[in-house]
Tab-separated table of C-alpha atoms in Angstrom:
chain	number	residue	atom	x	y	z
A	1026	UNK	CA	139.852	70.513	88.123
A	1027	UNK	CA	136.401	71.703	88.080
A	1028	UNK	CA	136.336	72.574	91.801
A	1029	UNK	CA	138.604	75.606	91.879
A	1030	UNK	CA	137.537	78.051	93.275
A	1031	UNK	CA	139.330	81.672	92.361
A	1032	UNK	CA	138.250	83.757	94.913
A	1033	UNK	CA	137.964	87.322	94.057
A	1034	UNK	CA	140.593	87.312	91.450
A	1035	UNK	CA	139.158	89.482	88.898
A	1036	UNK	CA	140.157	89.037	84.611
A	1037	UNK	CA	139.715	90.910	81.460
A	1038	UNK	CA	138.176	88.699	78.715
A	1039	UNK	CA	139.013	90.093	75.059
A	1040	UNK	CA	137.587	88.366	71.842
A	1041	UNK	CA	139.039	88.052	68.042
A	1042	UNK	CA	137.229	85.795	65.186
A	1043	UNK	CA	133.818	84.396	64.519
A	1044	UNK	CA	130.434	84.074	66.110
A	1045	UNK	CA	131.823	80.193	67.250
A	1046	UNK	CA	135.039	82.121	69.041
A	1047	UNK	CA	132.014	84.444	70.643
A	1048	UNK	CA	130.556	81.690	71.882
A	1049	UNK	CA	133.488	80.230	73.383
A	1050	UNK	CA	134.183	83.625	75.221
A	1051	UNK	CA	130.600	83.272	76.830
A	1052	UNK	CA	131.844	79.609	77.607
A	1053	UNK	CA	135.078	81.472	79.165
A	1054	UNK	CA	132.951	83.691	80.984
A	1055	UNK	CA	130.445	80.999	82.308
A	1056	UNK	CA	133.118	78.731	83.131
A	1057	UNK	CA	135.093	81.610	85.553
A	1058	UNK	CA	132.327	83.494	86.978
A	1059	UNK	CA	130.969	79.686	88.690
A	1060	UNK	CA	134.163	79.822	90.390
A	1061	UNK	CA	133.653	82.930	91.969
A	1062	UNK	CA	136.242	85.299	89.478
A	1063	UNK	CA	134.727	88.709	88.178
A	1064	UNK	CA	134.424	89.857	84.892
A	1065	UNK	CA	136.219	93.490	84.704
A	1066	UNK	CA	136.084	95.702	81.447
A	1067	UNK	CA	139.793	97.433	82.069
A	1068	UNK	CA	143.063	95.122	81.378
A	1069	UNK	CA	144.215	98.105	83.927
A	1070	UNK	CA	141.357	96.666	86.167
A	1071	UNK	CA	142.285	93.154	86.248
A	1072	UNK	CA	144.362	90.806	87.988
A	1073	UNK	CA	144.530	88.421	84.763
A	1074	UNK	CA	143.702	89.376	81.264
A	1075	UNK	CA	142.663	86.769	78.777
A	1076	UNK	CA	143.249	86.884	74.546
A	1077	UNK	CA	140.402	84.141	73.245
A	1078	UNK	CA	142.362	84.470	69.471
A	1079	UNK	CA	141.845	83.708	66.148
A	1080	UNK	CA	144.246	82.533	63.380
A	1081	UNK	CA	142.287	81.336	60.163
A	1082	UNK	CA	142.323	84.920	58.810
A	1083	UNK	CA	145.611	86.752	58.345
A	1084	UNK	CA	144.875	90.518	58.743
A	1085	UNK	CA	142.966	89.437	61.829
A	1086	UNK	CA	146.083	87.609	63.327
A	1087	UNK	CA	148.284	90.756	62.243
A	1088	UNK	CA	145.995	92.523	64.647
A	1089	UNK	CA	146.346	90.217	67.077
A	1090	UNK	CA	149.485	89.790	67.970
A	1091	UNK	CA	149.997	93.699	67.699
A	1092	UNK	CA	147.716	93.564	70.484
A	1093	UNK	CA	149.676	90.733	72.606
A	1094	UNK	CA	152.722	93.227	71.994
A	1095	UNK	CA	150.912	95.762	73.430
A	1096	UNK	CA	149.679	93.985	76.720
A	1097	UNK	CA	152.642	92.306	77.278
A	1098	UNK	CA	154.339	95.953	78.247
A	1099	UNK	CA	151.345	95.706	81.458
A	1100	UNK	CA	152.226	94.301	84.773
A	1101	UNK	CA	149.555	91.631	84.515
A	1102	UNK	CA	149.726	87.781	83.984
A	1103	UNK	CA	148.056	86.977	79.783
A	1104	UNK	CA	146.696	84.335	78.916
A	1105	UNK	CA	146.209	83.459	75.318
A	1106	UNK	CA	143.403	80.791	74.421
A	1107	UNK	CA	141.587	80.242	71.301
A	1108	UNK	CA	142.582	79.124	67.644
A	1109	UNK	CA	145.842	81.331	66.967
A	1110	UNK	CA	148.095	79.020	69.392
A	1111	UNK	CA	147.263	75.617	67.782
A	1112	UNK	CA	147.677	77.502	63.980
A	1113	UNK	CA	150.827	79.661	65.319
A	1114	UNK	CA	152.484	78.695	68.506
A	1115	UNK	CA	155.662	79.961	67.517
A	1116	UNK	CA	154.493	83.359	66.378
A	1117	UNK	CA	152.319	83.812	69.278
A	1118	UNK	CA	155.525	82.919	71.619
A	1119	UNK	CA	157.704	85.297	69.872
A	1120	UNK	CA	154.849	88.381	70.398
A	1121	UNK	CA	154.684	87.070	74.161
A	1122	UNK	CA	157.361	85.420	75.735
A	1123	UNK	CA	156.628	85.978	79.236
A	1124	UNK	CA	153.034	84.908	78.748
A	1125	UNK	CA	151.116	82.801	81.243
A	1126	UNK	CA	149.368	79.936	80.137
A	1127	UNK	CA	148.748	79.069	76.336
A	1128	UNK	CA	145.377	77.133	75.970
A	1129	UNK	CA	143.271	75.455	73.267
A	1130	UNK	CA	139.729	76.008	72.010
A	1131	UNK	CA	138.998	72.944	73.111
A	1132	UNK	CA	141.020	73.414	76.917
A	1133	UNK	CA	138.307	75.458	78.656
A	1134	UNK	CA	137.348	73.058	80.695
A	1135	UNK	CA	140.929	73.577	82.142
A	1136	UNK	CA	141.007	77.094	82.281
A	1137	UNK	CA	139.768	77.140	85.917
A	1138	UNK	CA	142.608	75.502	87.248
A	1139	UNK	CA	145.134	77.197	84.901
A	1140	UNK	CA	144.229	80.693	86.516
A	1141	UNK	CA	144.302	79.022	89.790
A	1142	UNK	CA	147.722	78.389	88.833
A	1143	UNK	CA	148.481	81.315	87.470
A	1144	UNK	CA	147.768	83.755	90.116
A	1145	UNK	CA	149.975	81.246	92.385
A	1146	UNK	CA	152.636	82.309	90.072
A	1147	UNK	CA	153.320	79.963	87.738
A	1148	UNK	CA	154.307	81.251	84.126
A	1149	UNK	CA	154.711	79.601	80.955
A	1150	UNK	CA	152.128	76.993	80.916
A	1151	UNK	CA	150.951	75.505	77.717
A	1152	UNK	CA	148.142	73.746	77.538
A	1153	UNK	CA	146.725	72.683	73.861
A	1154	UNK	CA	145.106	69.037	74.316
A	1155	UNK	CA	141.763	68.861	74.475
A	1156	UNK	CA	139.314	68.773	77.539
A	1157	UNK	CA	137.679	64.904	77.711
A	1158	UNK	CA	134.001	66.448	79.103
A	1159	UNK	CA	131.883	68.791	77.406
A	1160	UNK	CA	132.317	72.966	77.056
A	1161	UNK	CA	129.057	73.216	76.181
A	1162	UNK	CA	128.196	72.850	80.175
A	1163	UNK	CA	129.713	76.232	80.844
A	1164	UNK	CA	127.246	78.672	78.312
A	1165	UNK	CA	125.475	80.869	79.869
A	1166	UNK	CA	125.256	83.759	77.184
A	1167	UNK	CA	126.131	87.249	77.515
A	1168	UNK	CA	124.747	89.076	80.329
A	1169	UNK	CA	122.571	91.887	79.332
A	1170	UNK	CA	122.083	90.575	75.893
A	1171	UNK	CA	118.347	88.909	74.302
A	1172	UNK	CA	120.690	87.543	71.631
A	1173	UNK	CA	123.475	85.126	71.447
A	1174	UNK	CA	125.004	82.522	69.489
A	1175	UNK	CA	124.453	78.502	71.269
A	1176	UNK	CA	126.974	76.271	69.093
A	1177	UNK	CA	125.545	73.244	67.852
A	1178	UNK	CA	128.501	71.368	66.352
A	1179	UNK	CA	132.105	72.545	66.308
A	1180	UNK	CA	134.636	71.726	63.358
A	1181	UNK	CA	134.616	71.291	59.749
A	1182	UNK	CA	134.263	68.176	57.803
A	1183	UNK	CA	136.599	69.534	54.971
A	1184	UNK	CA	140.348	69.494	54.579
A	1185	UNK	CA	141.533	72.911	52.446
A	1186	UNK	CA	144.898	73.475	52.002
A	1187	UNK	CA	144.052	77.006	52.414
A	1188	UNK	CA	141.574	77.032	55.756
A	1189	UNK	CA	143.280	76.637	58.910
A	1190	UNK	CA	139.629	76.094	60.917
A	1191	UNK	CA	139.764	72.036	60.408
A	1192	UNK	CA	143.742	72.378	62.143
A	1193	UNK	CA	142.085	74.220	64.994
A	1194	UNK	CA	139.039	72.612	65.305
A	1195	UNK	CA	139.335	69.217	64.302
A	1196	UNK	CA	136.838	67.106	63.037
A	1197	UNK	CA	133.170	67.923	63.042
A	1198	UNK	CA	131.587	67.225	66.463
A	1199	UNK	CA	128.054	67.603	67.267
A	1200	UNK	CA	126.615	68.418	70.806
A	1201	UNK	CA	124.136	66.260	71.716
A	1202	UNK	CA	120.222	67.258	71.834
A	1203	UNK	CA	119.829	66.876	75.600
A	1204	UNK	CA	122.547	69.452	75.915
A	1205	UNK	CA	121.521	71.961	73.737
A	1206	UNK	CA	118.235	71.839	75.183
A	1207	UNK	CA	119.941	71.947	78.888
A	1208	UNK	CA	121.866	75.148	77.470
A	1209	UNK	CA	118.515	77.204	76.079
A	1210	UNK	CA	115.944	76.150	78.677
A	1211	UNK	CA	117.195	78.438	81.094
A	1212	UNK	CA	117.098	81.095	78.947
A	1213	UNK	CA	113.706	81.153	78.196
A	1214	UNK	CA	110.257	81.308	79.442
A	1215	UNK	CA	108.194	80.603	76.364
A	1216	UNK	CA	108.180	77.614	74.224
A	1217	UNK	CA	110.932	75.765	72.344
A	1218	UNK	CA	110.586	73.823	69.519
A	1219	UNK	CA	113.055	72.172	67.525
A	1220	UNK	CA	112.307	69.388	64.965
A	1221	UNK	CA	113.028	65.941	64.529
A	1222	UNK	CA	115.930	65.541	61.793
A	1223	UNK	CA	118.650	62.631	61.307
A	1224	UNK	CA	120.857	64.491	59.274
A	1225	UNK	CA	121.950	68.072	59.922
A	1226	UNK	CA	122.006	70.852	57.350
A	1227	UNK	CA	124.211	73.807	58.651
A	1228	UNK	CA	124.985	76.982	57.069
A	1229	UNK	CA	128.697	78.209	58.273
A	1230	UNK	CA	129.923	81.437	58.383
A	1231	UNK	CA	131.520	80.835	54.838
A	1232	UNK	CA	128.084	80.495	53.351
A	1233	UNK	CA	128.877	77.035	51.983
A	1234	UNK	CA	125.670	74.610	52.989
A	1235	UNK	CA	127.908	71.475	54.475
A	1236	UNK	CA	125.151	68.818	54.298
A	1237	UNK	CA	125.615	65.018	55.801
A	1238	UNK	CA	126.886	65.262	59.487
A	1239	UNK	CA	125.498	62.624	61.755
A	1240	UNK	CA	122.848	63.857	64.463
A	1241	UNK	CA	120.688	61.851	66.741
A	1242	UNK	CA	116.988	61.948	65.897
A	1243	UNK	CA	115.093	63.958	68.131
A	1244	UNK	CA	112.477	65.666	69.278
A	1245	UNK	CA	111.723	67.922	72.418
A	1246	UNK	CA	110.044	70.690	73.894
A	1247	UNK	CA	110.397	73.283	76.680
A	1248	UNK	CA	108.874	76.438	77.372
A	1249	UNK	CA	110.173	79.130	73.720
A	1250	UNK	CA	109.715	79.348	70.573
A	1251	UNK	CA	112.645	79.894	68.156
């Protein structure tokens, strides 16, 4: 699975939701461009055109599947990955019927193999379990930028009746030190410092401090400082 190799198949990546979806895209990205597919900025240009969606807000959704209407009218194979299919199969399969694959957020491990699959022909290929390795391994940032967003932890450790983020993302998961570290290494040439600390303290996008989830103390040091 993570030896395919695309060739010169070319895709259009195209990004809805929050800075944790954003970092996922530059996982997409990462994860594509090692197996030898370019990045294009056209649907028009490409020879597969990607949707990474999200579904915890509803006017964002809306827009969303307006857009899958849209594409779908282009001779080109969509795929839809991302948050909307695991909150809204259904409606996302009514917008698109003759889509190509259907992923996860947590299936881009599998993605490489999917569009392998896809440009063979195949159609109709859902795929929403999660990937048993790591997506972390695939960041590389966005190309051109001196900012980007490196996910520490993905999920929530609540259960609202009204959030759909704990649906899509599951339980809170935390990426380990060592691979954080692997991830912004490479991106710098200064020093990197990050403290010791055996409990995290994150601030999410909903400005609510969610305080108790489980890290491994550590400590380590490269060449930036943040």
């Amino acid at each position: 699975m993570g030896d395919t190799h695309l060739g010169a198949t070319s895709y259009y990546l195209e990004t809805y939701g929050c800075a944790l979806n954003t970092a996922d895209s530059d996982m997409i990205a990462g994860h594509l461009s090692a197996r030898g597919a370019k990045r294009v900025l056209s649907p028009d240009e490409a020879h597969v055109i990607i949707l990474n969606t999200c579904g915890v807000k509803e006017p964002t959704e809306d827009r969303i599947i307006h857009r899958l209407e849209e594409l779908s009218k282009l001779a080109r194979p969509i795929i839809i990955a991302g948050c909307l299919p695991v909150i809204s199969l259904r409606r996302v399969q009514r917008a698109i019927p003759n889509y190509a694959a259907i992923l996860g957020p947590q299936s881009i491990e599998t993605l490489g193999l999917i569009v392998d699959r896809v440009m063979k022909g195949e159609r109709g290929l859902l795929h929403l379990e999660p990937d048993t390795g790591s997506k972390l391994q695939f960041f590389k940032g966005p190309p051109g930028s001196v900012v980007c967003t490196v996910p520490i932890c993905e999920g929530c450790l609540g259960s609202c009746t009204y959030c759909a983020v704990k649906f899509a993302r599951g339980n809170v998961k935390s990426y380990s030190i060592k691979s954080l570290h692997d991830v912004v290494r490479p991106m710098s040439h200064c020093d990197l410092y990050i403290n010791s600390f055996s409990r995290c303290h994150l601030f999410l996008n909903n400005n609510r401090l969610v305080r108790g989830v489980p890290a491994k103390r550590s400590t380590f040091r490269s060449s930036t400082y943040y």
